[in-house]
Short mmCIF file of C-alpha atoms in Angstrom, two decimals:
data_model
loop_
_atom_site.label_atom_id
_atom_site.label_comp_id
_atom_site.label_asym_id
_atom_site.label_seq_id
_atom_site.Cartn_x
_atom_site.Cartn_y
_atom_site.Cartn_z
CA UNK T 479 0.00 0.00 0.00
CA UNK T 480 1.25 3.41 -0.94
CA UNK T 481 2.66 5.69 1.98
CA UNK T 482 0.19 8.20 1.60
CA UNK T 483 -2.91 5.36 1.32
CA UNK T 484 -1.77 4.96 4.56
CA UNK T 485 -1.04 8.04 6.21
CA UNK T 486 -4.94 8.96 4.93
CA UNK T 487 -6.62 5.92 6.37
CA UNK T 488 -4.71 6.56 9.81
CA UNK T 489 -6.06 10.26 9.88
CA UNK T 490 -9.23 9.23 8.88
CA UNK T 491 -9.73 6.77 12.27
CA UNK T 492 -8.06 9.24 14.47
CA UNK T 493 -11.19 11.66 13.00
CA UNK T 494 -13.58 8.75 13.49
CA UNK T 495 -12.19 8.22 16.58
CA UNK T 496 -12.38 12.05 17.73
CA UNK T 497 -15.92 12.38 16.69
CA UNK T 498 -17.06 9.29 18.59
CA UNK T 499 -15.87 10.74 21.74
CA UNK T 500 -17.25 13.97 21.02
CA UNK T 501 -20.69 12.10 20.64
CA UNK T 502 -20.12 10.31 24.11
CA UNK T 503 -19.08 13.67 25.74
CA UNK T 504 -22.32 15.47 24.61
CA UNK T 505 -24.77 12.50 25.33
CA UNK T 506 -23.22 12.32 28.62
CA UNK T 507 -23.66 16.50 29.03
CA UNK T 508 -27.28 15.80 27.60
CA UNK T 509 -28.06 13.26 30.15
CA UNK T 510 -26.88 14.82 32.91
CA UNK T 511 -28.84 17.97 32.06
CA UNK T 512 -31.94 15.48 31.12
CA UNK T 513 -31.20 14.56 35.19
CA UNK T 514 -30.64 18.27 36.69
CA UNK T 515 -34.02 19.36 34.61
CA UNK T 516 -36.18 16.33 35.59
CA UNK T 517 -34.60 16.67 39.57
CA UNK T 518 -34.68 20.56 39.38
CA UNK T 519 -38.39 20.43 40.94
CA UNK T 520 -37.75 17.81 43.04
CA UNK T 521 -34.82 19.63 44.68
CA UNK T 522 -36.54 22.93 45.03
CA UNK T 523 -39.78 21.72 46.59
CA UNK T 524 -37.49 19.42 49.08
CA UNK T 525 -35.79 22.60 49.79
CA UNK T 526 -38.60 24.64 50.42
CA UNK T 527 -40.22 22.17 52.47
CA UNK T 528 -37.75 22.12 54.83
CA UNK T 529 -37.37 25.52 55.28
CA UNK T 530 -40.89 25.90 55.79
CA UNK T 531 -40.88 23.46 58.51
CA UNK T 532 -38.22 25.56 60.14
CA UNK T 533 -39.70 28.40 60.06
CA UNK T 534 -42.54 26.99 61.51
CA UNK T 535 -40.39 25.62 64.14
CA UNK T 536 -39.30 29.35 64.82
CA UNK T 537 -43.05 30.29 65.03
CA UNK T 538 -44.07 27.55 67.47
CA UNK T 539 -41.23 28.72 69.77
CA UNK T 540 -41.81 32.35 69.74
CA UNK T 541 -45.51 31.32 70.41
CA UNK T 542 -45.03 29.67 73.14
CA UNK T 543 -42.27 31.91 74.78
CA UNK T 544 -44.99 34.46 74.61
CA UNK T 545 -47.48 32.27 76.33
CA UNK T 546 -45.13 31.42 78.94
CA UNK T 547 -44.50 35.19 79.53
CA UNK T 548 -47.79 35.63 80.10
CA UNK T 549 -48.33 33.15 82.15
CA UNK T 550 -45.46 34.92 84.70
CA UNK T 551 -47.15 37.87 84.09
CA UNK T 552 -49.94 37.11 85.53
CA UNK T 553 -48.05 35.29 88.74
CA UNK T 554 -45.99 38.41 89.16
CA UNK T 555 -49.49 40.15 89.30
CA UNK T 556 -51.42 37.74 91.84
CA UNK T 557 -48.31 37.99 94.07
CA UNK T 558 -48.50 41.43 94.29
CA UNK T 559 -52.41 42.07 94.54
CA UNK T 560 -51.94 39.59 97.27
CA UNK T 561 -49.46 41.73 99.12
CA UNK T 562 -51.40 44.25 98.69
CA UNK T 563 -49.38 46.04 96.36
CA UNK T 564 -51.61 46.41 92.90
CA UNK T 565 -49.54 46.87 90.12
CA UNK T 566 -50.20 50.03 87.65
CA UNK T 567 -52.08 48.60 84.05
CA UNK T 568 -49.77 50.42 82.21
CA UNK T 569 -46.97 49.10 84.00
CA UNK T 570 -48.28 45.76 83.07
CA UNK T 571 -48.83 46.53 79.65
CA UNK T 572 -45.40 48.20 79.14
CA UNK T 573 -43.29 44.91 79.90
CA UNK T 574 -45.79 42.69 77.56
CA UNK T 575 -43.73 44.09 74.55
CA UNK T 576 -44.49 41.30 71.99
CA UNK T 577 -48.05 42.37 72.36
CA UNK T 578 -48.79 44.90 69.44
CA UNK T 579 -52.18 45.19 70.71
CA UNK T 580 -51.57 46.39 74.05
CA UNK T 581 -48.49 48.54 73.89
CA UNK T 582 -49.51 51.48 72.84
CA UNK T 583 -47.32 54.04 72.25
CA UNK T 584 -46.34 57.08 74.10
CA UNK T 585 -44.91 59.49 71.16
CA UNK T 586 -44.67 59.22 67.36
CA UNK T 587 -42.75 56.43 66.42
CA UNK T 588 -41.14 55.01 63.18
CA UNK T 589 -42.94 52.29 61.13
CA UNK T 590 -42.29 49.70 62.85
CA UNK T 591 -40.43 46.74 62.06
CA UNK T 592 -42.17 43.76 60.06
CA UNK T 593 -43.57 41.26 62.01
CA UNK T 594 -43.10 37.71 62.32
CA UNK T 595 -46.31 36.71 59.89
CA UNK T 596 -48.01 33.75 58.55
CA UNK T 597 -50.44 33.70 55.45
CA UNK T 598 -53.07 31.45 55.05
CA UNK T 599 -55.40 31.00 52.16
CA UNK T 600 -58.06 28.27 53.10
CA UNK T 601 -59.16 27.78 49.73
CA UNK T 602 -55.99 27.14 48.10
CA UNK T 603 -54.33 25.53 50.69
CA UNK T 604 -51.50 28.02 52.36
CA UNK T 605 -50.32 28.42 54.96
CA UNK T 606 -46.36 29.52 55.19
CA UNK T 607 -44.19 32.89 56.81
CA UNK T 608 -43.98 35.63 55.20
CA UNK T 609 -40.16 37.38 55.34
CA UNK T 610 -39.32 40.29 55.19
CA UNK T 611 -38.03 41.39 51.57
CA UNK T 612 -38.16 40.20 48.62
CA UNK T 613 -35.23 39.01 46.81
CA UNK T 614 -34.40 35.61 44.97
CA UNK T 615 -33.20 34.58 48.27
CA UNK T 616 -36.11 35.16 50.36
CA UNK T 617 -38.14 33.69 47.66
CA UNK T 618 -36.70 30.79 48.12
CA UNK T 619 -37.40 30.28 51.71
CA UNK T 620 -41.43 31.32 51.07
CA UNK T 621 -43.29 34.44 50.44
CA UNK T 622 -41.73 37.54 51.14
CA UNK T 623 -42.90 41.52 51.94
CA UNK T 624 -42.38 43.63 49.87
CA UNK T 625 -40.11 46.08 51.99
CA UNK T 626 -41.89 50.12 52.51
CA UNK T 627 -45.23 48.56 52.18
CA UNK T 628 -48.15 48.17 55.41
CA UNK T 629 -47.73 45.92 57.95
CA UNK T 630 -50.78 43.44 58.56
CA UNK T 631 -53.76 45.24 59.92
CA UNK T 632 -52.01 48.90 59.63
CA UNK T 633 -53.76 51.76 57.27
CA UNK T 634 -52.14 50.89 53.76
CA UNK T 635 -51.48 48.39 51.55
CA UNK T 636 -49.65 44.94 52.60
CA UNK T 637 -47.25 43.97 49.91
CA UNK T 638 -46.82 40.07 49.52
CA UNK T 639 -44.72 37.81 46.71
CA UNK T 640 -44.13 34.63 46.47
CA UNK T 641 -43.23 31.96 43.60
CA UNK T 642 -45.65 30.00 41.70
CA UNK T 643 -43.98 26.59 40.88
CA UNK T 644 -40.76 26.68 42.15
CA UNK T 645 -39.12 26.07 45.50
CA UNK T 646 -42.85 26.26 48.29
CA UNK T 647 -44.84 27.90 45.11
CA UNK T 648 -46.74 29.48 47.51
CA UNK T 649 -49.29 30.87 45.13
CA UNK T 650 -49.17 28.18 42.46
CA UNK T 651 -53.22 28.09 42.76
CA UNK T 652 -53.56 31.87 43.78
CA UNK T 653 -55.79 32.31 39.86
CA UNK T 654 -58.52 30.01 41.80
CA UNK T 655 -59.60 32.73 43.80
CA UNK T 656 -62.58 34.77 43.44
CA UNK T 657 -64.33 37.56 45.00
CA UNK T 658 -64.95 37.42 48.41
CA UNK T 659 -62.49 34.40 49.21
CA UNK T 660 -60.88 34.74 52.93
CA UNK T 661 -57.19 35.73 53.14
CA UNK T 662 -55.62 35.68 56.87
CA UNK T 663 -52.40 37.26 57.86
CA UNK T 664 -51.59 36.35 61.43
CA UNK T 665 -49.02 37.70 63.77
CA UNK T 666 -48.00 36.34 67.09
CA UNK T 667 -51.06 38.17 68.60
CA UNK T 668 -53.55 39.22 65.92
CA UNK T 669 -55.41 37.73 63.54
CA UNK T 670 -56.49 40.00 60.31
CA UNK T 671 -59.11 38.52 57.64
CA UNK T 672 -58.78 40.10 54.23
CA UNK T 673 -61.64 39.37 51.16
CA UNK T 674 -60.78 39.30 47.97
CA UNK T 675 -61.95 42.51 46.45
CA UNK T 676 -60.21 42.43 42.85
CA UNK T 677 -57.58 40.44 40.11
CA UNK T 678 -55.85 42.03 37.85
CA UNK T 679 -53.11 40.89 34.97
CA UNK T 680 -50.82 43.54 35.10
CA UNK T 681 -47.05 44.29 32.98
CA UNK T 682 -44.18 43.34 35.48
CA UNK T 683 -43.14 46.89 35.54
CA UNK T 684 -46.94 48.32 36.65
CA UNK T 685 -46.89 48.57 40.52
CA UNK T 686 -49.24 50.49 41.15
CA UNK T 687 -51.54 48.05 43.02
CA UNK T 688 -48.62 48.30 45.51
CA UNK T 689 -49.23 51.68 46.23
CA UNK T 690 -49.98 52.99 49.62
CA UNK T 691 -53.92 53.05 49.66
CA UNK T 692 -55.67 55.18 52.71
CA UNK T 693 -57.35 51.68 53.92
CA UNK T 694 -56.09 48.54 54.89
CA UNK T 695 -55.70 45.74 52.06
CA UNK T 696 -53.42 43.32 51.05
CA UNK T 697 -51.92 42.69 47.50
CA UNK T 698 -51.07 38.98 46.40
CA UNK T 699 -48.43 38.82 43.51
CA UNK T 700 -47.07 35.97 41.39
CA UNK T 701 -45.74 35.03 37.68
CA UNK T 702 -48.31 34.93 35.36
CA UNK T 703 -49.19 32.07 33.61
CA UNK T 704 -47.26 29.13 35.17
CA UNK T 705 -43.79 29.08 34.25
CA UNK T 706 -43.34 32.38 32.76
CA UNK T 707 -42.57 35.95 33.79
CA UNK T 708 -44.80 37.27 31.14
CA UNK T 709 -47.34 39.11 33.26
CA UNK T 710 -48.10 39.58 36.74
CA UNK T 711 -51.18 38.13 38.78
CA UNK T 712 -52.40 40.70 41.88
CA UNK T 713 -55.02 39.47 43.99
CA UNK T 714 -56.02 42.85 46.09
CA UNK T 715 -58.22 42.16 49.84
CA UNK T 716 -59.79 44.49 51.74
CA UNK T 717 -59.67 43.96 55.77
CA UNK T 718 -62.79 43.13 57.53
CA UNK T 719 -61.78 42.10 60.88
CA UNK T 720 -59.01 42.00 63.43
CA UNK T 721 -59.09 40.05 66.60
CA UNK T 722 -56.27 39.49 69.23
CA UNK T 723 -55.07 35.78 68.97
CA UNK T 724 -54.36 35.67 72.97
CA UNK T 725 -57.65 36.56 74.14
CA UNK T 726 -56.90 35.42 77.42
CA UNK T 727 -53.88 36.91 78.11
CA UNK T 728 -55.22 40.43 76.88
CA UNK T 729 -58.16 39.91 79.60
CA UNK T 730 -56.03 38.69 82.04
CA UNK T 731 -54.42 41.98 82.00
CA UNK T 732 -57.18 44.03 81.66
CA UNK T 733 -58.44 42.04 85.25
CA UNK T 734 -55.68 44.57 87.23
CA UNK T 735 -57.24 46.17 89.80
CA UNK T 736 -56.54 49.63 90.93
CA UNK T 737 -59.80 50.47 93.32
CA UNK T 738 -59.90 50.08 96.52
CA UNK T 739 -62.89 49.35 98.64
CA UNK T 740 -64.20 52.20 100.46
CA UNK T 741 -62.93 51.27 103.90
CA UNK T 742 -59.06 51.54 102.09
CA UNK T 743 -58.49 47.45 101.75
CA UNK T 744 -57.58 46.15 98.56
CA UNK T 745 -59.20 43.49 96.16
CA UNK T 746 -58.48 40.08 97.50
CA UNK T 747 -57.41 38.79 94.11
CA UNK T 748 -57.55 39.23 90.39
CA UNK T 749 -59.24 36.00 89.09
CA UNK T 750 -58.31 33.64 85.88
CA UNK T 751 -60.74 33.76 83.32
CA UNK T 752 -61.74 30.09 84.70
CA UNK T 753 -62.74 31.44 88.05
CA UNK T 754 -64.76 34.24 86.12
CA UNK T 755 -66.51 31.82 84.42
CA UNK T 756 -67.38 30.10 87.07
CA UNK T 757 -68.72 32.93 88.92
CA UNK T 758 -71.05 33.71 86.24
CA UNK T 759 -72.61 30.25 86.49
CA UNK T 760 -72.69 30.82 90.15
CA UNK T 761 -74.18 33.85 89.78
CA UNK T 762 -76.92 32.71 87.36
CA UNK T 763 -77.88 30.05 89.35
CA UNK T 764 -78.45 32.65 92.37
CA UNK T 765 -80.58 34.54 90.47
CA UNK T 766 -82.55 31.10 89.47
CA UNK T 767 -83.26 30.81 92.92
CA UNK T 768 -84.07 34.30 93.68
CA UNK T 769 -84.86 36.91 91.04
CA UNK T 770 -84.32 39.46 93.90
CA UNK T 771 -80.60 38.58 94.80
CA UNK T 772 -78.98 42.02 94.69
CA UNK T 773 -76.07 40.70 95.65
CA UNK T 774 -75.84 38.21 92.79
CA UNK T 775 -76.66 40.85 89.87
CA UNK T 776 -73.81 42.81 91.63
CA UNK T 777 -71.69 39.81 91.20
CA UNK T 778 -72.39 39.46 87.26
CA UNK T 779 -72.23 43.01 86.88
CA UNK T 780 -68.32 42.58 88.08
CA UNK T 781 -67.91 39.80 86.23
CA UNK T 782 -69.24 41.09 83.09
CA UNK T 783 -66.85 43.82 83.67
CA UNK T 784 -63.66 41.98 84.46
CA UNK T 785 -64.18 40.24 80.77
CA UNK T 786 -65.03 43.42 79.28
CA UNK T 787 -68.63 42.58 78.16
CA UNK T 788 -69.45 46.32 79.24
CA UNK T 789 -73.28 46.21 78.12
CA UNK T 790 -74.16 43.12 79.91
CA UNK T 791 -72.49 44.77 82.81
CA UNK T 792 -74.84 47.33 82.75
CA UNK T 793 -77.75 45.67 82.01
CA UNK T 794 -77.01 43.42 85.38
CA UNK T 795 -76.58 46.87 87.53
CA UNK T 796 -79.65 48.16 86.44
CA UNK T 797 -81.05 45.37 87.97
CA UNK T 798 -79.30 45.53 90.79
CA UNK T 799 -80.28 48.87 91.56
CA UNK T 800 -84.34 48.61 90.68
CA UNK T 801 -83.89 45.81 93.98
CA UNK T 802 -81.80 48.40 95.96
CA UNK T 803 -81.55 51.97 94.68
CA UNK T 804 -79.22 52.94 97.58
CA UNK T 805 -76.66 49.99 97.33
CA UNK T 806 -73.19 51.59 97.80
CA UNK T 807 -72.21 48.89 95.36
CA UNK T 808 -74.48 49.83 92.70
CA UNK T 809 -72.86 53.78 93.16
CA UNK T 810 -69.35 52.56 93.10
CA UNK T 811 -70.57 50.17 89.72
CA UNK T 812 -71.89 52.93 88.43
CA UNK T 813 -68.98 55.24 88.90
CA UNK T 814 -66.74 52.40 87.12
CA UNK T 815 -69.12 52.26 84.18
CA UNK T 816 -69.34 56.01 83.57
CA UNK T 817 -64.98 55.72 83.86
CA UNK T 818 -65.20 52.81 80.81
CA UNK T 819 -67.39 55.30 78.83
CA UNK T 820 -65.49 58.10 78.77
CA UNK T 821 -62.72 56.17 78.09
CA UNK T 822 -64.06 54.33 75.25
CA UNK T 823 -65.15 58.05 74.14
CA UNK T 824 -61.06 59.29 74.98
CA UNK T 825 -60.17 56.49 72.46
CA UNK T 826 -62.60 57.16 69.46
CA UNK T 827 -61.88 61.13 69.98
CA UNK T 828 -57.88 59.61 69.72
CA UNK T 829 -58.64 57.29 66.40
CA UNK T 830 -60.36 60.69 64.84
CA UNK T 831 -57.53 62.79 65.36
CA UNK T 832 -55.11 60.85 64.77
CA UNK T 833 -53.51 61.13 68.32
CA UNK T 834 -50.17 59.13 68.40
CA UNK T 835 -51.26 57.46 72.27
CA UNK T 836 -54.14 54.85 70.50
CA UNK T 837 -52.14 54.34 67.16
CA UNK T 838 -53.28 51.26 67.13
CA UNK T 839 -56.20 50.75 64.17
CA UNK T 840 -59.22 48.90 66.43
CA UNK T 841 -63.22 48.75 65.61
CA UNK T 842 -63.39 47.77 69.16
CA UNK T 843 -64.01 51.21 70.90
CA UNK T 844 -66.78 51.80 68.73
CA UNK T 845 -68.13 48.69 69.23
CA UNK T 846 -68.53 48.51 72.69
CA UNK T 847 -69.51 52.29 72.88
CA UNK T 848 -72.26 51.44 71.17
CA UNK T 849 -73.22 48.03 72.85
CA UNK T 850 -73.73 50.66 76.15
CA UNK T 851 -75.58 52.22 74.62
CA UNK T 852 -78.25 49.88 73.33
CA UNK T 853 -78.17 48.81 77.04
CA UNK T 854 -79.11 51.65 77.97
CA UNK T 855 -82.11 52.26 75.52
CA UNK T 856 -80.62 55.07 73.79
CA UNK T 857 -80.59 53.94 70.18
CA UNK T 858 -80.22 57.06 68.37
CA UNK T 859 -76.79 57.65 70.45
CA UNK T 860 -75.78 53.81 69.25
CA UNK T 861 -76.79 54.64 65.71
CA UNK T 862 -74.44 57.46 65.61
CA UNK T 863 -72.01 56.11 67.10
CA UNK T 864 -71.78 52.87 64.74
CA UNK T 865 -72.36 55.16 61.86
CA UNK T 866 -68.92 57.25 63.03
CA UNK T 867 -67.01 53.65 63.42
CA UNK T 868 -67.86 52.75 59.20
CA UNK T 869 -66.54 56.11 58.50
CA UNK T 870 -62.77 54.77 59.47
CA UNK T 871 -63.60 51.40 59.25
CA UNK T 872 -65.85 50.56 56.74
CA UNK T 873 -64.74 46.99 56.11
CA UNK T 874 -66.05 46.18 59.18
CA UNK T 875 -69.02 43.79 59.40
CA UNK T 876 -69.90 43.97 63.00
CA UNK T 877 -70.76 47.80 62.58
CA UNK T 878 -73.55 47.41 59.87
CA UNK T 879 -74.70 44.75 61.42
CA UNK T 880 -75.27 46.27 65.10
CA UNK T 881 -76.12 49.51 63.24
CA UNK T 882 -78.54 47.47 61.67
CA UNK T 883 -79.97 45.66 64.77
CA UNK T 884 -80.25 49.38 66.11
CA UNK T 885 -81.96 50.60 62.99
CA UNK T 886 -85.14 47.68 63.56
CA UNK T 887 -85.35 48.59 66.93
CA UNK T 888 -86.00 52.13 66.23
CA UNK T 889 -88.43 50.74 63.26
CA UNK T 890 -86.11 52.21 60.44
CA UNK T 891 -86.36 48.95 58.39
CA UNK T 892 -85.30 50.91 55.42
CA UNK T 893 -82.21 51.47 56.92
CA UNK T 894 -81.64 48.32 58.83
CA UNK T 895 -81.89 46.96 54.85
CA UNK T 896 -79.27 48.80 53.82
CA UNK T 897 -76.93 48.13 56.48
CA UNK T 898 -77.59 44.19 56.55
CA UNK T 899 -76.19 44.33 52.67
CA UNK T 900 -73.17 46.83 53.49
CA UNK T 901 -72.35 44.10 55.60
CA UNK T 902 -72.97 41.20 53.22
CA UNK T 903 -70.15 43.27 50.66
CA UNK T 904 -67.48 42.84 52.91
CA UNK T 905 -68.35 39.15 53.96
CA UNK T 906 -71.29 37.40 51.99
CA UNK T 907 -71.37 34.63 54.19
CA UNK T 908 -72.62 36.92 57.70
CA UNK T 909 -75.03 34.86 59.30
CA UNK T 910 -76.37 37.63 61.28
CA UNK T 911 -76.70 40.14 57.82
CA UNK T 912 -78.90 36.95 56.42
CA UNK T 913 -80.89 36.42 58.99
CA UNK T 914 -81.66 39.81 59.25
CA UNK T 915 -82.74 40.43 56.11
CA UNK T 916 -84.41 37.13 56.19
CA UNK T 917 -86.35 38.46 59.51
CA UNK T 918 -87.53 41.31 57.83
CA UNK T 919 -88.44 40.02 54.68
CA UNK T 920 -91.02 37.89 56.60
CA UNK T 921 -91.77 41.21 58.59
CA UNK T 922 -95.40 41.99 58.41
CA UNK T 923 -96.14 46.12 55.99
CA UNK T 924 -96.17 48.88 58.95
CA UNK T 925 -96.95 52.28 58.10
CA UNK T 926 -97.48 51.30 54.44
CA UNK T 927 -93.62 50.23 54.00
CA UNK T 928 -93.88 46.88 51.97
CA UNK T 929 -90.30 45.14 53.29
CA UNK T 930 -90.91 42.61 50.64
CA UNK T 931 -90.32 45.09 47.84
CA UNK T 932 -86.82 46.62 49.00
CA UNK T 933 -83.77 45.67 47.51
CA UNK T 934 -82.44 42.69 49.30
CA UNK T 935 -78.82 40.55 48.30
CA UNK T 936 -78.80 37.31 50.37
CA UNK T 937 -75.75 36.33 48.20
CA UNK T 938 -72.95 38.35 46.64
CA UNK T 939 -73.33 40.12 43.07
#
C-alpha cells in the first residue's frame, strides 16, 4: 500500500475516533442535564419544604415563649395584689412588649419593624411565613414583603410575593380565587381577615396596586401564567376584621385592679378567666333561685366587667339597683361604668384625630360604645355612634350589622336593609346580615312600607 494510502486511512480513524468521543461527551452533558431538569423540581420543593418546617419551628417557639411570659405575668401580678401592692395597668402593659395590641405608644414612632407573619389561604391551601423582603433569596425560603409597604392590619397596603412553581410555590393556585375568598395574615397576637376585592393581569413593571392606599388591604403577587414571567397576577383584599389571637392573656391583664374598697383594703385577688366563668354560672344560678338577689346581679355586673362585656355589665346593675336603689355597690358600679365610657369616648376622639397614644387601628371602641348604649335604651346615640365607626372602618361587618340591629329597633327597616347588605359586601357569608334580612323580609307592611319590595342581596353580586 502506498505511503500516503496509509497516512490517509490513519487520519481518517483518528477523526472517526475524535468524533465518537465527542458524541459520548455530549450525550453524557445531555443526560446529565436530562437529570438536573427532571430533579430541578424535586430539589426545590425538598428545599422549600424544609425551610418551611423551620420556620414553623421558629413560630411555634416564639408562640409559646410568649405564652409562657404571660403566664409569669400574671403570677408576678397575683403575688402582688396579694401583698397588697396592685400593680399600675400600664406598667403591666409596658413589659408585655411582643403584644402589638396592648403597647400602645407614648410618642410618634417610626414604622415599625415587620412582624413575624403567617399567610393562610383556606381555599388554596397556604399556609407559610412571610419574610421580610423580597429578593431571589427570600423567595426561596417562602413568600416575602415587599419592603416600605403596610404591615398586617395597619392603614395601607400589605405587599406580599411569592413563587408559583418553584421552590414552596406558595401561590401556584392563587388564579382560583374569586371575589370574596378569605385571606388571613396572622401575627404572634392578631389575627387580620382580608376578602378578595379584585384580580388584575398587570405588565411586570406596573406597581401600582402596591401603592400605599388610605385603607387597609393586602396585594397577592405571582408570575403569570405558570412558568413564565410574562405578566403579573395581583389578587387585592380588603380587611374586615381583626381580633387578638391571645384573648386570654389580653383579659387577664385588663383584670388589674386599681380600686380600693371604700374602707381603704384592697381586692383580694384578680381571678383567671376560669374562676370568672365560674362565677357567672354561680351567679346565674343565684338569680334562678331568687330573682331578687342584689347581691348576685352585683356579682355578674363585676364579672361582666372583668371580661369586658361592658353592656351586659350594665344591664345586670340596672337590675341591681331597681332591687336596691341605695346599694353603695351599685354607686361605686356605676362610677366604674361612667370611667369605661369616657374612656371608650377618649379612644374614638384619639382614632379621629389621629392622636399618636391609641395608634393602634381597632373597631373595638366603637363597638362597645355602642353596645352601652343599646343597654341603655338610647338607640339614636348607638346609631351614631356605629355610623362614626364605618366612616374609618368601613370593612367592618360587626358595625352594619349592630347599626342594623339598632336601625329595627328604632323601626327604620329601610335602613336596617341597607346596612344588613353593606355588611354582606365585605363578607357574603354573615349569618347575622342573612338572617336579618331574612327576619324582615317575613316582617309583616307597617306604616305602608312593603319590606318585601326593598332591595335585598342574600348572596354576593
Amino acid at each position: 500500500m502506498p505511503k500516503s494510502g496509509k497516512k490517509n486511512s490513519v487520519e481518517s480513524n483518528q477523526k472517526l475516533e475524535t468524533a465518537s468521543k465527542l458524541r459520548r461527551k455530549t450525550s453524557n452533558l445531555l443526560i446529565i442535564f436530562g437529570i438536573i431538569t427532571i430533579a430541578f423540581p424535586f430539589i426545590t420543593e425538598a428545599y422549600g419544604y424544609f425551610t418551611a418546617r423551620q420556620l414553623s419551628r421558629d413560630w411555634d417557639l416564639q408562640a409559646s415563649e410568649q405564652k409562657e411570659q404571660a403566664k409569669k405575668l400574671q403570677e408576678r401580678q397575683d403575688r402582688l395584689i396579694l401583698k397588697g401592692q396592685l400593680p399600675r395597668e400600664e406598667e403591666i402593659i409596658s413589659n408585655l412588649h411582643t403584644n402589638r395590641g396592648l403597647a400602645k405608644s407614648k410618642s410618634k414612632e417610626k414604622k415599625k419593624p415587620f412582624p413575624k407573619t403567617k399567610i393562610i389561604i383556606p381555599k388554596i391551601g397556604v399556609n407559610q411565613i412571610v419574610l421580610e423582603g423580597t429578593s431571589p433569596d427570600i423567595l426561596k425560603l417562602g413568600p416575602g414583603h415587599y419592603i416600605g409597604t403596610a404591615n398586617p392590619g395597619d392603614r395601607g397596603n400589605v405587599g406580599i410575593a411569592g413563587h408559583r412553581v418553584t421552590y414552596t410555590h406558595p401561590f401556584n393556585r392563587l388564579d382560583e380565587l374569586v371575589r370574596g375568598d378569605l385571606i388571613i395574615l396572622e401575627t404572634i397576637d392578631y389575627q387580620y381577615e382580608y376578602r378578595v376585592e379584585n384580580m388584575l393581569i398587570v405588565d411586570p413593571k406596573n406597581v401600582s396596586t402596591l401603592m400605599p392606599t388610605a385603607d387597609p388591604r393586602v396585594t397577592l403577587t405571582t408570575c403569570n401564567p405558570k412558568y413564565s414571567a410574562r405578566t403579573r397576577l395581583n389578587v387585592v383584599g380588603v380587611l374586615v376584621s381583626s381580633k387578638p389571637r391571645h384573648i386570654d392573656v389580653i383579659r387577664a391583664v385588663k383584670q388589674i385592679t386599681n380600686k380600693k374598697e371604700k374602707n381603704g383594703t384592697p381586692k383580694s385577688k384578680v381571678k383567671s378567666l376560669a374562676q370568672l366563668r365560674q362565677d357567672l354560672v354561680k351567679a346565674k344560678a343565684m338569680i334562678e333561685k331568687n330573682p331578687l338577689d342584689e347581691h348576685a346581679y352585683i356579682m355578674l355586673s363585676e364579672t361582666y366587667l372583668a371580661l369586658n362585656r361592658y353592656a351586659e355589665a350594665y344591664r345586670a346593675l340596672k337590675k341591681a339597683e331597681l332591687i336596691r336603689p341605695d346599694s353603695t355597690d351599685v354607686e361605686r358600679l356605676s362610677k366604674e361604668i361612667s370611667k369605661i365610657k369616657e374612656g371608650l369616648w377618649q379612644k374614638i376622639r384619639a382614632h379621629e384625630g389621629k392622636s399618636s397614644e391609641y395608634a393602634e387601628i381597632s373597631p373595638i371602641p366603637y363597638l362597645d360604645l355602642g353596645y352601652l348604649y343599646i343597654a341603655e335604651g338610647k338607640y339614636k346615640e348607638a346609631a351614631g355612634i356605629f355610623e362614626r365607626g364605618k366612616g374609618i372602618f368601613y370593612f367592618a361587618t360587626d358595625m352594619y350589622v349592630q347599626e342594623a340591629k339598632v336601625y329595627e329597633k328604632l323601626g327604620r327597616d329601610d335602613l336596617a336593609i341597607e346596612n344588613y347588605n353593606n355588611a354582606l359586601t365585605y363578607d357574603p357569608n354573615c349569618k347575622e346580615a342573612i338572617a336579618g334580612i331574612k327576619r324582615l323580609k317575613n316582617k309583616k307592611p307597617t306604616n305602608g312600607l312593603d319590606i318585601n319590595n326593598m332591595p335585598y342581596r342574600l348572596q354576593p353580586q
